[in-house]
mmCIF file of C-alpha atoms and ligand atoms in Angstrom:
data_model
loop_
_atom_site.group_PDB
_atom_site.id
_atom_site.type_symbol
_atom_site.label_atom_id
_atom_site.label_comp_id
_atom_site.label_asym_id
_atom_site.label_seq_id
_atom_site.Cartn_x
_atom_site.Cartn_y
_atom_site.Cartn_z
ATOM 1 C CA MET A 89 73.952 34.753 26.166
ATOM 2 C CA ASP A 90 73.197 33.912 22.506
ATOM 3 C CA MET A 91 73.378 36.417 19.637
ATOM 4 C CA VAL A 92 69.675 37.155 19.617
ATOM 5 C CA SER A 93 69.482 37.947 23.331
ATOM 6 C CA ALA A 94 72.699 39.987 23.152
ATOM 7 C CA ASN A 95 71.194 41.997 20.318
ATOM 8 C CA LEU A 96 67.931 42.506 22.159
ATOM 9 C CA LYS A 97 69.792 43.600 25.281
ATOM 10 C CA GLU A 98 71.731 46.172 23.251
ATOM 11 C CA GLN A 99 68.485 47.594 21.906
ATOM 12 C CA ASN A 100 67.023 47.547 25.424
ATOM 13 C CA MET A 101 64.306 45.259 24.126
ATOM 14 C CA THR A 102 64.513 42.484 26.666
ATOM 15 C CA TYR A 103 61.518 42.056 28.856
ATOM 16 C CA ASP A 104 63.162 41.336 32.162
ATOM 17 C CA PHE A 105 60.947 41.929 35.200
ATOM 18 C CA THR A 106 63.538 41.098 37.866
ATOM 19 C CA GLY A 107 62.870 43.177 40.979
ATOM 20 C CA GLN A 108 59.368 44.135 39.824
ATOM 21 C CA VAL A 109 56.134 43.114 41.503
ATOM 22 C CA ALA A 110 53.111 42.084 39.446
ATOM 23 C CA ILE A 111 49.582 41.563 40.736
ATOM 24 C CA ILE A 112 47.344 39.470 38.499
ATOM 25 C CA THR A 113 43.679 39.231 39.483
ATOM 26 C CA GLY A 114 41.769 36.055 38.693
ATOM 27 C CA ALA A 115 45.069 34.218 38.222
ATOM 28 C CA GLY A 116 43.992 30.867 39.669
ATOM 29 C CA GLY A 117 43.428 29.451 36.171
ATOM 30 C CA GLY A 118 43.033 30.284 32.484
ATOM 31 C CA LEU A 119 44.657 33.440 31.147
ATOM 32 C CA GLY A 120 45.487 34.880 34.575
ATOM 33 C CA ARG A 121 47.523 31.806 35.493
ATOM 34 C CA ALA A 122 49.421 31.987 32.183
ATOM 35 C CA HIS A 123 50.177 35.702 32.763
ATOM 36 C CA ALA A 124 51.348 34.991 36.332
ATOM 37 C CA MET A 125 53.664 32.192 35.153
ATOM 38 C CA ALA A 126 55.037 34.351 32.310
ATOM 39 C CA PHE A 127 55.860 37.247 34.661
ATOM 40 C CA ALA A 128 57.458 34.865 37.170
ATOM 41 C CA GLU A 129 59.571 33.210 34.444
ATOM 42 C CA ARG A 130 60.976 36.628 33.622
ATOM 43 C CA GLY A 131 61.888 37.448 37.180
ATOM 44 C CA ALA A 132 58.841 39.247 38.601
ATOM 45 C CA MET A 133 57.550 38.616 42.107
ATOM 46 C CA VAL A 134 53.901 37.776 41.621
ATOM 47 C CA VAL A 135 50.745 38.223 43.657
ATOM 48 C CA VAL A 136 48.331 35.559 42.448
ATOM 49 C CA ASN A 137 44.806 36.729 43.260
ATOM 50 C CA ASP A 138 41.781 34.471 42.832
ATOM 51 C CA LEU A 139 38.772 33.722 44.981
ATOM 52 C CA GLY A 140 38.385 30.368 43.260
ATOM 53 C CA GLY A 141 34.756 30.667 42.234
ATOM 54 C CA LEU A 142 32.807 28.914 39.495
ATOM 55 C CA ARG A 143 32.535 30.361 35.989
ATOM 56 C CA ASP A 144 29.333 32.283 36.763
ATOM 57 C CA GLY A 145 30.839 33.759 39.915
ATOM 58 C CA SER A 146 28.819 31.553 42.242
ATOM 59 C CA LYS A 147 30.327 29.820 45.298
ATOM 60 C CA THR A 148 33.974 29.264 46.083
ATOM 61 C CA ALA A 149 35.413 26.000 44.776
ATOM 62 C CA GLN A 150 38.139 24.661 47.081
ATOM 63 C CA ASP A 151 40.285 21.673 46.279
ATOM 64 C CA ASN A 152 41.464 19.767 49.387
ATOM 65 C CA GLY A 153 41.648 23.108 51.136
ATOM 66 C CA VAL A 154 44.217 24.368 48.594
ATOM 67 C CA THR A 155 42.835 27.295 46.686
ATOM 68 C CA ALA A 156 43.273 27.898 42.957
ATOM 69 C CA ALA A 157 45.580 30.831 43.735
ATOM 70 C CA GLU A 158 47.741 28.761 46.097
ATOM 71 C CA LYS A 159 48.165 26.071 43.429
ATOM 72 C CA VAL A 160 49.546 28.606 40.970
ATOM 73 C CA VAL A 161 51.857 29.979 43.662
ATOM 74 C CA GLN A 162 53.143 26.421 44.213
ATOM 75 C CA GLU A 163 53.737 26.022 40.464
ATOM 76 C CA ILE A 164 55.719 29.274 40.365
ATOM 77 C CA MET A 165 57.769 28.337 43.439
ATOM 78 C CA ALA A 166 58.490 24.894 41.980
ATOM 79 C CA LEU A 167 60.126 26.700 39.032
ATOM 80 C CA GLY A 168 62.207 28.795 41.410
ATOM 81 C CA GLY A 169 60.039 31.919 41.220
ATOM 82 C CA LYS A 170 58.622 34.126 43.953
ATOM 83 C CA ALA A 171 54.872 34.431 44.500
ATOM 84 C CA ILE A 172 52.188 34.818 47.132
ATOM 85 C CA ALA A 173 48.507 33.935 46.994
ATOM 86 C CA ASN A 174 45.608 36.261 47.717
ATOM 87 C CA GLY A 175 42.080 34.908 47.928
ATOM 88 C CA GLY A 176 40.246 38.240 47.925
ATOM 89 C CA SER A 177 37.415 39.288 45.646
ATOM 90 C CA VAL A 178 38.020 42.142 43.223
ATOM 91 C CA THR A 179 34.524 43.369 44.075
ATOM 92 C CA SER A 180 35.462 44.104 47.696
ATOM 93 C CA GLU A 181 37.250 47.346 48.599
ATOM 94 C CA ASP A 182 38.484 45.775 51.844
ATOM 95 C CA ASP A 183 39.839 42.708 50.045
ATOM 96 C CA MET A 184 41.697 44.834 47.496
ATOM 97 C CA GLN A 185 43.212 46.998 50.259
ATOM 98 C CA THR A 186 44.312 43.797 52.017
ATOM 99 C CA MET A 187 45.813 42.520 48.746
ATOM 100 C CA LYS A 188 47.774 45.772 48.388
ATOM 101 C CA ASP A 189 48.982 45.557 52.028
ATOM 102 C CA GLN A 190 49.958 41.906 51.550
ATOM 103 C CA ALA A 191 51.937 42.733 48.392
ATOM 104 C CA MET A 192 53.705 45.651 50.091
ATOM 105 C CA ALA A 193 54.526 43.587 53.194
ATOM 106 C CA ALA A 194 55.926 40.716 51.109
ATOM 107 C CA PHE A 195 57.689 42.587 48.312
ATOM 108 C CA GLY A 196 57.802 46.313 49.183
ATOM 109 C CA ARG A 197 56.499 47.717 45.878
ATOM 110 C CA ILE A 198 53.885 47.174 43.157
ATOM 111 C CA ASP A 199 54.828 47.793 39.540
ATOM 112 C CA ILE A 200 52.196 45.954 37.562
ATOM 113 C CA LEU A 201 48.475 45.321 37.910
ATOM 114 C CA VAL A 202 46.714 43.075 35.417
ATOM 115 C CA ASN A 203 42.950 43.301 35.878
ATOM 116 C CA ASN A 204 41.980 39.886 34.590
ATOM 117 C CA ALA A 205 39.351 38.428 36.971
ATOM 118 C CA GLY A 206 36.037 37.727 35.325
ATOM 119 C CA ILE A 207 32.807 35.778 35.248
ATOM 120 C CA LEU A 208 30.188 35.032 32.605
ATOM 121 C CA ARG A 209 26.396 35.062 32.820
ATOM 122 C CA ASP A 210 25.325 34.789 29.186
ATOM 123 C CA LYS A 211 21.705 35.231 28.142
ATOM 124 C CA THR A 212 19.921 37.389 25.602
ATOM 125 C CA PHE A 213 19.065 40.816 27.006
ATOM 126 C CA ALA A 214 15.346 39.969 27.009
ATOM 127 C CA LYS A 215 15.950 36.921 29.218
ATOM 128 C CA MET A 216 18.728 38.253 31.410
ATOM 129 C CA THR A 217 17.897 39.034 35.009
ATOM 130 C CA PHE A 218 18.926 42.378 36.443
ATOM 131 C CA ASP A 219 21.141 40.461 38.885
ATOM 132 C CA ASP A 220 22.981 38.696 36.000
ATOM 133 C CA PHE A 221 23.612 42.084 34.423
ATOM 134 C CA LYS A 222 24.766 43.727 37.622
ATOM 135 C CA ARG A 223 27.024 40.882 38.803
ATOM 136 C CA VAL A 224 28.945 40.829 35.534
ATOM 137 C CA MET A 225 29.350 44.616 35.645
ATOM 138 C CA ASP A 226 30.432 44.355 39.300
ATOM 139 C CA VAL A 227 33.202 41.834 38.673
ATOM 140 C CA HIS A 228 34.609 43.082 35.355
ATOM 141 C CA LEU A 229 34.103 46.842 35.494
ATOM 142 C CA MET A 230 33.805 47.696 39.196
ATOM 143 C CA GLY A 231 36.270 44.917 40.095
ATOM 144 C CA SER A 232 38.909 46.531 37.874
ATOM 145 C CA VAL A 233 38.034 49.935 39.346
ATOM 146 C CA THR A 234 38.366 48.573 42.890
ATOM 147 C CA ALA A 235 41.702 46.826 42.362
ATOM 148 C CA THR A 236 43.091 49.804 40.437
ATOM 149 C CA ARG A 237 41.985 52.304 43.111
ATOM 150 C CA ALA A 238 43.705 50.259 45.799
ATOM 151 C CA ILE A 239 46.992 50.011 43.894
ATOM 152 C CA LEU A 240 47.278 53.415 42.173
ATOM 153 C CA PRO A 241 48.490 55.425 45.219
ATOM 154 C CA ILE A 242 51.490 53.074 45.473
ATOM 155 C CA MET A 243 52.295 53.469 41.779
ATOM 156 C CA GLN A 244 51.872 57.245 42.033
ATOM 157 C CA ALA A 245 54.290 57.414 44.981
ATOM 158 C CA GLN A 246 56.793 55.229 43.067
ATOM 159 C CA GLU A 247 56.241 57.310 39.904
ATOM 160 C CA TYR A 248 56.054 54.053 37.989
ATOM 161 C CA GLY A 249 53.238 51.688 37.153
ATOM 162 C CA ARG A 250 51.802 49.510 34.401
ATOM 163 C CA ILE A 251 48.109 48.622 34.384
ATOM 164 C CA VAL A 252 46.320 46.311 31.964
ATOM 165 C CA MET A 253 42.543 46.139 31.630
ATOM 166 C CA THR A 254 41.185 42.947 30.109
ATOM 167 C CA THR A 255 38.615 43.928 27.513
ATOM 168 C CA SER A 256 37.040 41.670 24.883
ATOM 169 C CA SER A 257 35.935 41.466 21.265
ATOM 170 C CA SER A 258 32.432 41.189 22.755
ATOM 171 C CA GLY A 259 32.735 44.752 24.029
ATOM 172 C CA LEU A 260 34.646 46.117 21.045
ATOM 173 C CA TYR A 261 32.401 44.580 18.395
ATOM 174 C CA GLY A 262 29.418 42.895 20.105
ATOM 175 C CA ASN A 263 28.366 39.332 20.817
ATOM 176 C CA PHE A 264 24.918 37.769 20.823
ATOM 177 C CA GLY A 265 23.884 36.892 24.385
ATOM 178 C CA GLN A 266 26.569 38.945 26.147
ATOM 179 C CA SER A 267 25.080 42.415 26.650
ATOM 180 C CA ASN A 268 26.163 42.514 30.316
ATOM 181 C CA TYR A 269 29.700 41.351 29.533
ATOM 182 C CA ALA A 270 30.024 43.556 26.423
ATOM 183 C CA ALA A 271 28.934 46.666 28.351
ATOM 184 C CA ALA A 272 31.392 45.951 31.168
ATOM 185 C CA LYS A 273 34.254 45.168 28.780
ATOM 186 C CA LEU A 274 33.876 48.358 26.732
ATOM 187 C CA GLY A 275 33.466 50.265 30.008
ATOM 188 C CA LEU A 276 37.032 49.191 30.775
ATOM 189 C CA VAL A 277 38.239 50.873 27.589
ATOM 190 C CA GLY A 278 36.573 54.108 28.756
ATOM 191 C CA LEU A 279 38.242 53.709 32.137
ATOM 192 C CA MET A 280 41.626 53.200 30.453
ATOM 193 C CA ASN A 281 41.094 56.240 28.212
ATOM 194 C CA SER A 282 40.756 58.574 31.187
ATOM 195 C CA LEU A 283 43.351 56.929 33.434
ATOM 196 C CA LYS A 284 45.992 57.140 30.685
ATOM 197 C CA LEU A 285 45.576 60.940 30.787
ATOM 198 C CA GLU A 286 45.285 61.390 34.556
ATOM 199 C CA PHE A 287 48.293 59.268 35.518
ATOM 200 C CA PHE A 288 50.735 59.741 32.635
ATOM 201 C CA LYS A 289 52.685 62.367 34.590
ATOM 202 C CA TYR A 290 53.308 59.776 37.314
ATOM 203 C CA GLY A 291 54.965 57.352 34.920
ATOM 204 C CA ILE A 292 51.892 55.128 34.894
ATOM 205 C CA ARG A 293 50.805 53.575 31.597
ATOM 206 C CA VAL A 294 47.416 51.992 31.149
ATOM 207 C CA ASN A 295 46.529 49.663 28.298
ATOM 208 C CA ALA A 296 43.883 47.104 27.395
ATOM 209 C CA LEU A 297 44.100 43.556 26.140
ATOM 210 C CA ALA A 298 41.405 41.796 24.121
ATOM 211 C CA PRO A 299 42.434 38.115 24.297
ATOM 212 C CA VAL A 300 41.055 34.972 22.760
ATOM 213 C CA ALA A 301 42.013 31.752 24.527
ATOM 214 C CA ALA A 302 40.717 28.324 25.342
ATOM 215 C CA THR A 303 39.783 28.445 29.022
ATOM 216 C CA ARG A 304 36.824 27.248 31.034
ATOM 217 C CA MET A 305 35.192 30.514 29.935
ATOM 218 C CA THR A 306 35.210 29.431 26.290
ATOM 219 C CA ASP A 307 35.202 25.612 26.442
ATOM 220 C CA ASP A 308 31.540 25.302 25.435
ATOM 221 C CA ILE A 309 31.629 28.240 23.041
ATOM 222 C CA MET A 310 34.267 27.112 20.496
ATOM 223 C CA PRO A 311 34.867 23.851 18.577
ATOM 224 C CA PRO A 312 37.716 21.588 19.941
ATOM 225 C CA GLN A 313 40.067 22.022 16.941
ATOM 226 C CA MET A 314 39.989 25.801 17.500
ATOM 227 C CA LEU A 315 40.603 25.422 21.221
ATOM 228 C CA ASP A 316 43.908 23.556 20.628
ATOM 229 C CA LEU A 317 45.413 26.589 18.895
ATOM 230 C CA LEU A 318 44.121 29.110 21.385
ATOM 231 C CA THR A 319 46.461 28.523 24.300
ATOM 232 C CA PRO A 320 46.413 31.091 27.123
ATOM 233 C CA GLU A 321 50.235 31.007 27.004
ATOM 234 C CA SER A 322 50.159 32.404 23.456
ATOM 235 C CA VAL A 323 48.359 35.515 24.763
ATOM 236 C CA SER A 324 50.609 36.346 27.738
ATOM 237 C CA PRO A 325 53.483 37.895 25.682
ATOM 238 C CA ALA A 326 51.044 40.703 24.804
ATOM 239 C CA VAL A 327 50.549 41.440 28.517
ATOM 240 C CA LEU A 328 54.310 41.396 29.105
ATOM 241 C CA TYR A 329 54.784 43.824 26.223
ATOM 242 C CA LEU A 330 52.097 46.161 27.625
ATOM 243 C CA CYS A 331 53.835 46.055 31.027
ATOM 244 C CA GLY A 332 57.376 46.627 29.794
ATOM 245 C CA LYS A 333 59.440 49.735 30.597
ATOM 246 C CA ASP A 334 58.798 51.049 27.058
ATOM 247 C CA ALA A 335 55.099 50.224 27.067
ATOM 248 C CA PRO A 336 52.731 52.438 25.099
ATOM 249 C CA THR A 337 49.738 53.943 26.880
ATOM 250 C CA GLY A 338 46.056 53.955 25.960
ATOM 251 C CA GLU A 339 46.403 51.126 23.451
ATOM 252 C CA ILE A 340 44.102 48.190 22.890
ATOM 253 C CA MET A 341 46.008 45.081 21.880
ATOM 254 C CA THR A 342 44.215 42.009 20.617
ATOM 255 C CA ALA A 343 45.871 38.596 20.877
ATOM 256 C CA GLY A 344 45.043 34.985 20.140
ATOM 257 C CA ALA A 345 46.579 31.838 18.610
ATOM 258 C CA GLY A 346 49.799 33.680 17.802
ATOM 259 C CA THR A 347 48.320 36.755 16.131
ATOM 260 C CA PHE A 348 48.738 40.183 17.744
ATOM 261 C CA ALA A 349 46.923 43.284 16.554
ATOM 262 C CA ARG A 350 45.933 46.796 17.604
ATOM 263 C CA ALA A 351 42.321 47.952 17.912
ATOM 264 C CA GLN A 352 41.269 51.606 17.902
ATOM 265 C CA ILE A 353 38.136 53.676 18.148
ATOM 266 C CA MET A 354 38.139 55.787 14.998
ATOM 267 C CA GLU A 355 36.101 58.738 13.805
ATOM 268 C CA SER A 356 35.603 59.818 10.197
ATOM 269 C CA GLU A 357 36.746 63.256 9.106
ATOM 270 C CA GLY A 358 33.089 64.221 8.776
ATOM 271 C CA VAL A 359 31.570 67.134 6.987
ATOM 272 C CA PHE A 360 30.469 70.567 8.148
ATOM 273 C CA ILE A 361 26.806 70.837 7.223
ATOM 274 C CA GLY A 362 25.937 73.835 9.352
ATOM 275 C CA VAL A 363 24.461 74.614 12.749
ATOM 276 C CA ASP A 364 21.019 74.673 11.099
ATOM 277 C CA ALA A 365 21.453 71.124 9.673
ATOM 278 C CA THR A 366 18.334 68.988 9.225
ATOM 279 C CA PRO A 367 18.039 65.174 9.253
ATOM 280 C CA GLU A 368 17.305 65.408 5.503
ATOM 281 C CA MET A 369 20.634 67.162 4.900
ATOM 282 C CA ILE A 370 22.395 64.481 6.987
ATOM 283 C CA ALA A 371 20.752 61.727 4.914
ATOM 284 C CA GLU A 372 21.911 63.431 1.738
ATOM 285 C CA GLN A 373 25.499 63.672 3.042
ATOM 286 C CA TRP A 374 25.627 60.221 4.691
ATOM 287 C CA GLN A 375 28.161 58.878 2.159
ATOM 288 C CA THR A 376 30.641 61.631 3.066
ATOM 289 C CA ILE A 377 29.865 61.527 6.801
ATOM 290 C CA SER A 378 30.502 57.806 6.961
ATOM 291 C CA ASP A 379 33.557 57.755 4.684
ATOM 292 C CA MET A 380 36.401 56.368 6.839
ATOM 293 C CA THR A 381 39.196 57.195 4.361
ATOM 294 C CA ASN A 382 40.747 59.867 6.586
ATOM 295 C CA ALA A 383 39.408 58.488 9.863
ATOM 296 C CA ARG A 384 41.377 59.341 13.009
ATOM 297 C CA SER A 385 41.622 58.120 16.520
ATOM 298 C CA TYR A 386 41.805 60.931 19.060
ATOM 299 C CA LYS A 387 44.200 61.167 21.981
ATOM 300 C CA GLN A 388 41.468 62.697 24.150
ATOM 301 C CA GLY A 389 37.808 63.676 23.875
ATOM 302 C CA SER A 390 38.480 67.401 23.528
ATOM 303 C CA ASP A 391 40.313 66.796 20.209
ATOM 304 C CA GLN A 392 36.941 65.952 18.705
ATOM 305 C CA GLY A 393 35.393 69.199 19.987
ATOM 306 C CA GLN A 394 38.374 71.064 18.516
ATOM 307 C CA LYS A 395 37.616 69.559 15.082
ATOM 308 C CA PHE A 396 33.988 70.739 15.298
ATOM 309 C CA ILE A 397 34.958 74.293 16.189
ATOM 310 C CA THR A 398 37.743 74.442 13.580
ATOM 311 C CA ASN A 399 35.334 73.237 10.871
ATOM 312 C CA ALA A 400 32.781 75.866 11.859
ATOM 313 C CA PHE A 401 35.438 78.625 11.805
ATOM 314 C CA LYS A 402 36.721 77.410 8.419
ATOM 315 C CA ALA A 403 33.195 77.639 7.059
ATOM 316 C CA GLY A 404 33.096 81.221 8.257
ATOM 317 C CA VAL A 405 30.440 80.737 10.975
HETATM 318 P P1 NAI P 97 38.626 31.913 33.710
HETATM 319 O O1 NAI P 97 37.230 31.701 34.162
HETATM 320 O O2 NAI P 97 39.506 30.744 33.513
HETATM 321 O O3 NAI P 97 39.386 32.922 34.671
HETATM 322 C C1 NAI P 97 38.767 33.930 35.388
HETATM 323 C C2 NAI P 97 39.267 33.846 36.817
HETATM 324 O O4 NAI P 97 38.746 34.952 37.558
HETATM 325 C C3 NAI P 97 38.800 32.576 37.529
HETATM 326 O O5 NAI P 97 39.926 31.857 38.023
HETATM 327 C C4 NAI P 97 37.906 33.073 38.634
HETATM 328 O O6 NAI P 97 37.975 32.306 39.844
HETATM 329 C C5 NAI P 97 38.440 34.484 38.855
HETATM 330 N N1 NAI P 97 37.457 35.365 39.478
HETATM 331 C C6 NAI P 97 36.142 35.473 39.193
HETATM 332 N N2 NAI P 97 35.571 36.378 39.976
HETATM 333 C C7 NAI P 97 36.542 36.884 40.784
HETATM 334 C C8 NAI P 97 36.565 37.857 41.801
HETATM 335 N N3 NAI P 97 35.456 38.509 42.165
HETATM 336 N N4 NAI P 97 37.730 38.115 42.426
HETATM 337 C C9 NAI P 97 38.865 37.457 42.085
HETATM 338 N N5 NAI P 97 38.899 36.510 41.122
HETATM 339 C C10 NAI P 97 37.751 36.228 40.468
HETATM 340 O O7 NAI P 97 38.511 32.743 32.338
HETATM 341 P P2 NAI P 97 39.603 33.349 31.351
HETATM 342 O O8 NAI P 97 39.155 33.022 30.000
HETATM 343 O O9 NAI P 97 40.964 33.010 31.772
HETATM 344 O O10 NAI P 97 39.347 34.916 31.533
HETATM 345 C C11 NAI P 97 40.299 35.845 31.984
HETATM 346 C C12 NAI P 97 39.894 37.232 31.525
HETATM 347 O O11 NAI P 97 39.974 37.303 30.092
HETATM 348 C C13 NAI P 97 38.461 37.588 31.879
HETATM 349 O O12 NAI P 97 38.408 38.974 32.229
HETATM 350 C C14 NAI P 97 37.722 37.361 30.588
HETATM 351 O O13 NAI P 97 36.541 38.114 30.497
HETATM 352 C C15 NAI P 97 38.759 37.811 29.579
HETATM 353 N N6 NAI P 97 38.544 37.313 28.228
HETATM 354 C C16 NAI P 97 38.711 35.994 27.954
HETATM 355 C C17 NAI P 97 38.518 35.552 26.654
HETATM 356 C C18 NAI P 97 38.786 34.145 26.279
HETATM 357 O O14 NAI P 97 38.745 33.851 25.077
HETATM 358 N N7 NAI P 97 39.079 33.258 27.218
HETATM 359 C C19 NAI P 97 38.052 36.461 25.593
HETATM 360 C C20 NAI P 97 37.969 37.832 25.979
HETATM 361 C C21 NAI P 97 38.198 38.217 27.268
#
């Protein structure tokens, strides 16, 4: 062991997943594959889920009968790791139950779930079909709900679990032509915000990752010189951090091309105008209302309500 690793070990800062079981959805390629490999390299037993579809979620692409998930399992095994493939769809309750049963039969526990599977159906909202909207919501938002629902009872019984939702800058900040995707991706942040509260007492921590990486999802969206820097492998350490024993909960981490950052939903301090406020009074006070100098992020929704009531009391209402 070199000095650096010895030091890290002393501070309990090594990210060693030996004995832990990680399920990564949509891990047949792109970011999911990189996460699966990274967990396996650090000792985790990995369930590689992927139905092997095309980018828009249409048909299942099979390669000589070997699925995308099986290929990644072979790569992990070739490096001496332990992994199994699951070809289920995150949109199917039955498939996700089967995936859970398969993981339990093979490895006996489930410590980590990375909800990563995704599809794209980009179009402006005016041109987007209802089906394009719904399918993207189904895979990203409901798919994460379905996988999480299947796995959570195991984590609850173990009193340990780490869950990562894959969100996106499109959801956090918007992107032209991605209203379906943006809605689903920010929906995942809402899901995380409630799960972090409901399952904290069971030792389960839930976080979100907003990655940027060159994958088939982005290969026609970004110029080639940008794509070279944006390796999926450079994002995976963020997922490992969010799944470590000392992981935070309810955080949104952004990661790409070697930069890691934290995103938060913030609210300005605001101003008490009065229960008889008018839109004219709001317009007059807009500078103060929108001043983010003392902005805060709340731990839960009721903290905001508390601020409103406290302000009203302070004003002597
Ligand atoms: P990708 O297209 O390479 O990977 C997505 C994988 O999900 C594919 O292998 C696909 O077969 C699988 N998949 C699709 N539907 C599935 C289903 N119903 N059940 C199981 N597997 C399914 O794309 P990439 O870029 O690796 O995306 C991974 C995640 O990261 C996605 O959630 C994506 O939205 C998110 N993301 C990616 C960004 C990027 O820059 N690449 C930016 C922001 C978010």
